[in-house]
């Protein structure tokens, strides 16, 4: 049994990771600024500490001596509406950098045996992701750096921070760059949700013969990795000797309209897609359409070489599970309103 601390365990990936590691018999302590919305705490951990990790005194309390592993997933983040409008840039950079500065130092002071840091594909340079059909997200394409968001710049800074602690203080780190992780028990409404959840929600809320709005021209591309495979990939990386940074994502690239169509097909509704872009978008919402880079896909050669394992689940399978869960949430909301 390992003593494990999961920072950001009140969130989507952290909650699933905690559940898996607890089910394997480990002692799990979570710290997050908020409770988990969808998991019962007894299901995912032994201790749940509500605390703000930007505060060094909280981090001192949460990370004790004799901890085997720390998983650092806490970040001030969200979907395109949160990250790409520019309105939250200062908070995103300050809060996440503060958390990482506190955590990396405390892990050295408390002699934590191994630390996982969750970086993001958002740190890759924009100039390599202009062609939607041919993005380059190979790990060694990171420099010269040019992320398209402050969120991406902070991730790049923090990867370097953990690797610097490794070189100077022997901190045993593993760094992964996640590419769009999705699945049930994640944010599905409110502006911080990612595109798979947004598509499932829009389709679940729409009438049989209705229409959903998809931001942009729908031709921008992404890949999406189902949560269970993400957790498996993280745990295998932790077991390996490879520090990273390494991509954790799917190589099944689809356009955003194709993603929307997958959700529509799963619902078996006769829904049309309406793309909203440019001036039309601005006139409706009062800000520029927040899209991010034109194309992005995971590149898994390095992970495969170093870890000897590949993710393989088709996107459709994960989307079916996610759609089922999100349509249940939509139904619950509807029945709450009609009470
Ligand atoms: P999430 O928002 O669901 O989880 C992050 C958690 O961090 C939240 O529960 C939040 O309350 C917590 N947190 C934020 N500020 C905090 C603070 N000051 N103190 C304590 N807790 C705080 O996001 P997620 O999707 O589970 O992502 C987990 C990690 O993976 C993040 O670092 C994110 O940047 C990274 N990542 C995720 C994706 C993805 O597709 N989900 C992609 C790339 C990278």
Coordinates of C-alpha atoms and ligand atoms in Angstrom, one line a residue:
X1 CA 0.0 0.0 0.0
X2 CA 1.4 3.4 -1.0
X3 CA 0.7 6.7 0.6
X4 CA -0.5 8.9 -2.2
X5 CA -1.4 12.6 -2.4
X6 CA -3.6 13.8 -5.3
X7 CA -3.6 17.6 -5.7
X8 CA -6.7 18.7 -7.7
X9 CA -8.4 15.4 -6.9
X10 CA -11.7 17.3 -6.7
X11 CA -11.5 17.7 -10.4
X12 CA -12.2 15.4 -13.4
X13 CA -8.9 13.6 -14.0
X14 CA -7.8 13.7 -10.4
X15 CA -11.1 12.2 -9.2
X16 CA -10.8 9.3 -11.6
X17 CA -7.1 8.8 -10.8
X18 CA -7.9 8.8 -7.1
X19 CA -10.7 6.2 -7.6
X20 CA -8.4 3.9 -9.5
X21 CA -5.6 4.2 -7.0
X22 CA -7.9 3.7 -4.0
X23 CA -9.4 0.6 -5.6
X24 CA -5.9 -0.8 -5.8
X25 CA -5.6 -0.5 -2.0
X26 CA -3.5 2.6 -1.6
X27 CA -4.0 5.3 1.0
X28 CA -5.3 8.4 -0.8
X29 CA -5.2 12.0 0.4
X30 CA -6.8 14.6 -1.8
X31 CA -6.4 18.3 -1.6
X32 CA -8.6 20.6 -3.7
X33 CA -10.2 24.0 -3.4
X34 CA -13.6 22.4 -3.8
X35 CA -15.4 19.1 -3.2
X36 CA -15.8 16.6 -6.1
X37 CA -19.1 17.3 -7.7
X38 CA -19.9 13.8 -8.9
X39 CA -17.9 11.2 -6.8
X40 CA -18.7 10.4 -3.2
X41 CA -15.5 11.1 -1.3
X42 CA -15.5 7.7 0.4
X43 CA -15.3 6.2 -3.2
X44 CA -12.1 8.1 -4.1
X45 CA -10.1 8.8 -1.0
X46 CA -9.3 8.3 2.6
X47 CA -8.8 12.0 3.4
X48 CA -10.2 15.0 1.5
X49 CA -8.6 18.3 2.5
X50 CA -10.3 21.5 1.2
X51 CA -7.5 24.0 0.7
X52 CA -6.0 26.6 -1.6
X53 CA -2.7 25.3 -2.9
X54 CA -1.6 28.8 -4.0
X55 CA -1.1 29.2 -0.2
X56 CA 2.3 27.6 0.8
X57 CA 1.1 26.9 4.4
X58 CA -1.7 24.7 2.9
X59 CA 0.9 22.8 0.7
X60 CA 3.1 22.3 3.8
X61 CA 0.2 20.7 5.6
X62 CA -1.0 18.5 2.8
X63 CA 2.4 17.1 1.7
X64 CA 3.8 15.3 4.8
X65 CA 7.0 13.2 5.3
X66 CA 6.8 9.6 4.1
X67 CA 4.6 10.2 1.0
X68 CA 5.3 7.8 -1.8
X69 CA 3.7 9.6 -4.7
X70 CA 2.3 13.1 -5.4
X71 CA 0.1 13.6 -8.5
X72 CA -0.1 17.3 -9.2
X73 CA -3.3 18.0 -11.3
X74 CA -4.5 21.2 -9.7
X75 CA -4.7 24.1 -12.1
X76 CA -6.8 27.1 -12.8
X77 CA -8.2 25.9 -16.1
X78 CA -11.2 25.3 -18.3
X79 CA -12.4 25.0 -21.9
X80 CA -11.9 27.5 -24.8
X81 CA -14.3 30.1 -23.2
X82 CA -12.1 30.2 -20.1
X83 CA -8.7 30.0 -21.7
X84 CA -8.9 31.7 -25.1
X85 CA -10.8 34.9 -24.4
X86 CA -7.9 36.5 -22.6
X87 CA -10.1 37.6 -19.7
X88 CA -8.6 35.1 -17.2
X89 CA -4.9 35.2 -18.3
X90 CA -3.5 36.8 -15.2
X91 CA -5.4 34.4 -12.8
X92 CA -4.5 31.4 -14.9
X93 CA -0.8 32.2 -14.9
X94 CA -0.6 33.4 -11.3
X95 CA -2.7 30.6 -9.6
X96 CA -1.2 27.7 -11.5
X97 CA 2.4 28.9 -11.3
X98 CA 2.0 29.5 -7.5
X99 CA 0.6 26.0 -7.0
X100 CA 3.5 24.5 -8.9
X101 CA 6.2 26.6 -7.2
X102 CA 4.8 25.6 -3.8
X103 CA 4.4 21.9 -4.7
X104 CA 7.8 21.3 -6.3
X105 CA 9.7 22.9 -3.4
X106 CA 7.6 21.1 -0.7
X107 CA 8.1 17.7 -2.5
X108 CA 11.9 18.2 -2.2
X109 CA 11.7 19.3 1.4
X110 CA 9.5 16.3 2.4
X111 CA 11.5 13.9 0.3
X112 CA 8.5 12.6 -1.7
X113 CA 9.6 9.5 -3.6
X114 CA 7.9 10.3 -7.0
X115 CA 6.0 13.2 -8.4
X116 CA 3.7 13.4 -11.4
X117 CA 3.0 16.7 -13.2
X118 CA 0.2 17.1 -15.7
X119 CA 1.3 19.5 -18.5
X120 CA -0.8 20.1 -21.6
X121 CA -0.6 20.0 -25.4
X122 CA -1.5 23.7 -25.2
X123 CA 2.3 24.3 -24.6
X124 CA 3.1 23.3 -28.3
X125 CA 3.9 26.2 -30.6
X126 CA 1.0 27.7 -32.6
X127 CA 3.1 27.9 -35.8
X128 CA 3.1 24.1 -36.0
X129 CA -0.7 23.8 -35.6
X130 CA -1.9 26.1 -38.4
X131 CA -2.8 23.3 -40.9
X132 CA -5.8 21.4 -39.5
X133 CA -4.8 18.3 -41.4
X134 CA -1.1 18.3 -40.5
X135 CA -0.4 19.5 -37.0
X136 CA 3.0 18.7 -35.4
X137 CA 2.9 17.9 -31.7
X138 CA 6.0 15.7 -31.5
X139 CA 7.6 16.3 -28.1
X140 CA 10.8 17.8 -29.6
X141 CA 8.8 20.4 -31.6
X142 CA 8.2 22.4 -28.4
X143 CA 11.0 24.9 -29.1
X144 CA 11.3 27.6 -30.2
X145 CA 8.3 28.0 -27.9
X146 CA 5.2 29.9 -29.0
X147 CA 2.0 28.6 -27.2
X148 CA -1.2 30.3 -28.3
X149 CA -2.4 30.9 -24.7
X150 CA -1.1 32.0 -21.4
X151 CA -2.3 28.7 -20.0
X152 CA 0.1 27.0 -22.4
X153 CA 3.0 29.3 -21.4
X154 CA 2.4 28.5 -17.7
X155 CA 2.4 24.7 -18.5
X156 CA 5.7 25.1 -20.3
X157 CA 7.2 27.1 -17.4
X158 CA 6.0 24.5 -14.9
X159 CA 7.3 21.5 -16.8
X160 CA 10.7 23.2 -16.8
X161 CA 10.3 23.9 -13.1
X162 CA 9.8 20.3 -12.2
X163 CA 12.6 19.2 -14.5
X164 CA 14.9 21.8 -13.0
X165 CA 14.1 20.4 -9.5
X166 CA 15.0 17.0 -10.9
X167 CA 18.4 18.2 -12.1
X168 CA 19.3 20.3 -9.1
X169 CA 17.6 18.5 -6.2
X170 CA 17.0 14.9 -7.6
X171 CA 13.3 15.3 -7.4
X172 CA 12.0 12.1 -9.1
X173 CA 9.5 13.5 -11.6
X174 CA 7.3 12.3 -14.4
X175 CA 5.9 14.9 -16.8
X176 CA 3.0 14.2 -19.3
X177 CA 1.4 16.5 -21.8
X178 CA -2.3 15.7 -21.9
X179 CA -4.2 16.1 -25.2
X180 CA -8.0 16.7 -24.5
X181 CA -9.1 14.1 -22.0
X182 CA -12.8 13.5 -21.8
X183 CA -15.4 11.2 -20.1
X184 CA -18.1 11.1 -17.5
X185 CA -17.9 12.9 -14.1
X186 CA -16.3 15.9 -15.7
X187 CA -17.4 19.5 -16.2
X188 CA -20.2 19.5 -18.8
X189 CA -21.8 22.9 -18.5
X190 CA -21.0 26.5 -17.2
X191 CA -18.3 27.6 -19.7
X192 CA -15.4 25.5 -18.4
X193 CA -16.4 22.3 -20.2
X194 CA -14.3 21.0 -23.1
X195 CA -15.7 20.2 -26.6
X196 CA -16.7 16.5 -26.2
X197 CA -18.8 17.4 -23.1
X198 CA -20.2 20.6 -24.8
X199 CA -21.3 18.6 -27.9
X200 CA -22.9 15.9 -25.8
X201 CA -24.8 18.5 -23.7
X202 CA -26.0 20.5 -26.7
X203 CA -27.2 17.3 -28.4
X204 CA -28.8 16.0 -25.3
X205 CA -30.6 19.3 -24.7
X206 CA -31.9 19.6 -28.3
X207 CA -35.2 18.5 -29.7
X208 CA -35.5 15.5 -32.0
X209 CA -35.3 17.6 -35.3
X210 CA -33.4 20.6 -33.9
X211 CA -30.1 22.3 -34.5
X212 CA -26.9 22.7 -32.5
X213 CA -24.4 25.6 -32.7
X214 CA -20.8 24.7 -33.2
X215 CA -18.3 27.5 -32.8
X216 CA -16.0 28.3 -35.7
X217 CA -16.2 26.7 -39.2
X218 CA -16.1 23.2 -37.6
X219 CA -13.0 22.3 -39.6
X220 CA -10.5 22.8 -36.8
X221 CA -9.1 19.4 -35.7
X222 CA -8.4 17.7 -32.4
X223 CA -7.9 14.3 -30.8
X224 CA -9.7 13.2 -27.6
X225 CA -8.6 10.5 -25.1
X226 CA -11.0 8.7 -22.9
X227 CA -10.4 9.1 -19.2
X228 CA -9.7 5.4 -18.4
X229 CA -7.0 5.2 -21.0
X230 CA -5.5 8.4 -19.7
X231 CA -5.3 7.0 -16.2
X232 CA -3.7 3.8 -17.5
X233 CA -1.1 5.8 -19.4
X234 CA -0.3 8.0 -16.4
X235 CA 0.2 4.9 -14.1
X236 CA 2.4 3.2 -16.7
X237 CA 4.5 6.3 -17.0
X238 CA 4.9 6.5 -13.2
X239 CA 6.1 2.9 -13.2
X240 CA 8.6 3.5 -15.9
X241 CA 12.1 5.1 -15.6
X242 CA 11.2 7.8 -18.2
X243 CA 10.9 11.4 -16.9
X244 CA 9.2 12.9 -20.0
X245 CA 7.9 15.2 -21.1
X246 CA 5.8 12.8 -23.1
X247 CA 2.4 13.1 -24.8
X248 CA -0.6 11.3 -23.4
X249 CA -3.4 11.5 -26.0
X250 CA -5.1 9.8 -28.8
X251 CA -3.9 9.8 -32.4
X252 CA -7.5 9.6 -33.8
X253 CA -7.8 13.1 -35.1
X254 CA -11.3 14.4 -36.0
X255 CA -12.7 17.8 -37.1
X256 CA -15.0 19.5 -34.5
X257 CA -18.0 19.0 -36.9
X258 CA -17.1 15.3 -37.0
X259 CA -17.1 15.2 -33.2
X260 CA -20.5 16.9 -33.1
X261 CA -21.8 14.4 -35.7
X262 CA -20.6 11.5 -33.5
X263 CA -22.6 12.9 -30.6
X264 CA -25.6 13.4 -32.9
X265 CA -25.4 9.8 -34.3
X266 CA -25.2 8.4 -30.7
X267 CA -28.4 10.3 -29.8
X268 CA -30.2 9.0 -32.9
X269 CA -31.8 12.4 -33.2
X270 CA -32.1 14.2 -36.5
X271 CA -30.1 17.2 -35.5
X272 CA -28.4 19.7 -37.9
X273 CA -25.1 21.5 -37.2
X274 CA -24.9 25.2 -37.5
X275 CA -21.4 26.7 -37.6
X276 CA -21.1 30.2 -36.1
X277 CA -17.9 32.1 -36.9
X278 CA -16.4 35.6 -37.6
X279 CA -18.7 38.6 -37.4
X280 CA -21.8 36.6 -36.9
X281 CA -20.3 35.1 -33.8
X282 CA -19.1 38.5 -32.5
X283 CA -22.5 40.0 -33.1
X284 CA -24.2 37.3 -31.0
X285 CA -21.7 37.0 -28.1
X286 CA -19.8 40.3 -28.2
X287 CA -16.3 38.7 -28.3
X288 CA -14.1 37.0 -30.9
X289 CA -14.8 33.2 -31.4
X290 CA -12.4 31.5 -28.9
X291 CA -11.1 28.5 -30.9
X292 CA -7.4 27.9 -30.1
X293 CA -5.1 26.5 -32.8
X294 CA -6.4 25.2 -36.1
X295 CA -5.2 21.6 -35.7
X296 CA -3.9 19.4 -32.9
X297 CA -3.2 15.7 -32.7
X298 CA -1.3 13.6 -30.2
X299 CA 1.9 12.0 -31.4
X300 CA 2.5 8.8 -29.5
X301 CA 5.8 7.4 -30.9
X302 CA 7.9 8.5 -27.9
X303 CA 5.4 7.1 -25.3
X304 CA 5.3 3.8 -27.2
X305 CA 9.1 3.6 -27.4
X306 CA 9.7 4.4 -23.8
X307 CA 6.7 2.7 -22.1
X308 CA 5.9 0.0 -24.6
X309 CA 2.1 0.5 -24.5
X310 CA -0.4 2.3 -26.7
X311 CA -3.9 3.7 -26.2
X312 CA -6.3 2.1 -28.6
X313 CA -10.0 2.8 -27.7
X314 CA -12.0 4.3 -30.6
X315 CA -13.3 7.8 -29.9
X316 CA -16.9 6.6 -30.5
X317 CA -16.8 4.2 -27.6
X318 CA -15.8 6.9 -25.1
X319 CA -18.3 9.3 -26.6
X320 CA -21.1 6.8 -26.1
X321 CA -20.3 6.5 -22.4
X322 CA -19.9 10.3 -22.1
X323 CA -23.2 11.0 -23.9
X324 CA -25.1 8.5 -21.7
X325 CA -23.7 10.2 -18.5
X326 CA -24.3 13.8 -19.8
X327 CA -27.9 13.1 -21.0
X328 CA -28.6 11.8 -17.4
X329 CA -27.2 15.0 -16.0
X330 CA -29.4 17.0 -18.4
X331 CA -32.5 15.0 -17.4
X332 CA -31.7 15.6 -13.7
X333 CA -31.5 19.4 -14.3
X334 CA -34.8 19.3 -16.2
X335 CA -36.6 17.4 -13.4
X336 CA -35.1 19.8 -10.8
X337 CA -36.5 22.8 -12.7
X338 CA -39.9 21.2 -13.1
X339 CA -40.3 20.5 -9.4
Ligands
LIG1 P1 -10.3 20.1 -13.5 O1 -10.5 21.6 -13.6 O2 -11.5 19.2 -13.5 O3 -9.4 19.8 -12.2 C1 -8.4 20.7 -11.7 C2 -8.7 20.8 -10.2 O4 -7.8 21.7 -9.6 C3 -10.1 21.4 -9.9 O5 -10.9 20.5 -9.1 C4 -9.8 22.7 -9.2 O6 -10.8 23.0 -8.2 C5 -8.5 22.4 -8.6 N1 -7.8 23.6 -8.2 C6 -7.7 24.8 -9.0 N2 -7.1 25.7 -8.3 C7 -6.8 25.2 -7.1 C8 -6.2 25.7 -5.9 N3 -5.7 27.0 -5.9 N4 -6.0 24.9 -4.9 C9 -6.5 23.6 -4.9 N5 -7.1 23.1 -6.0 C10 -7.2 23.9 -7.0 O7 -9.3 19.7 -14.7 P2 -8.9 18.3 -15.2 O8 -9.5 18.2 -16.6 O9 -9.1 17.3 -14.2 O10 -7.3 18.6 -15.4 C11 -6.3 18.1 -14.5 C12 -5.0 18.6 -14.9 O11 -4.7 18.1 -16.2 C13 -4.8 20.1 -15.0 O12 -3.6 20.5 -14.5 C14 -5.0 20.4 -16.4 O13 -4.3 21.6 -16.8 C15 -4.3 19.2 -17.1 N6 -4.8 19.0 -18.4 C16 -6.1 18.5 -18.6 C17 -6.6 18.3 -19.9 C18 -8.0 17.8 -20.2 O14 -8.3 17.6 -21.4 N7 -8.8 17.6 -19.2 C19 -5.7 18.6 -21.0 C20 -4.4 19.0 -20.8 C21 -4.0 19.2 -19.5

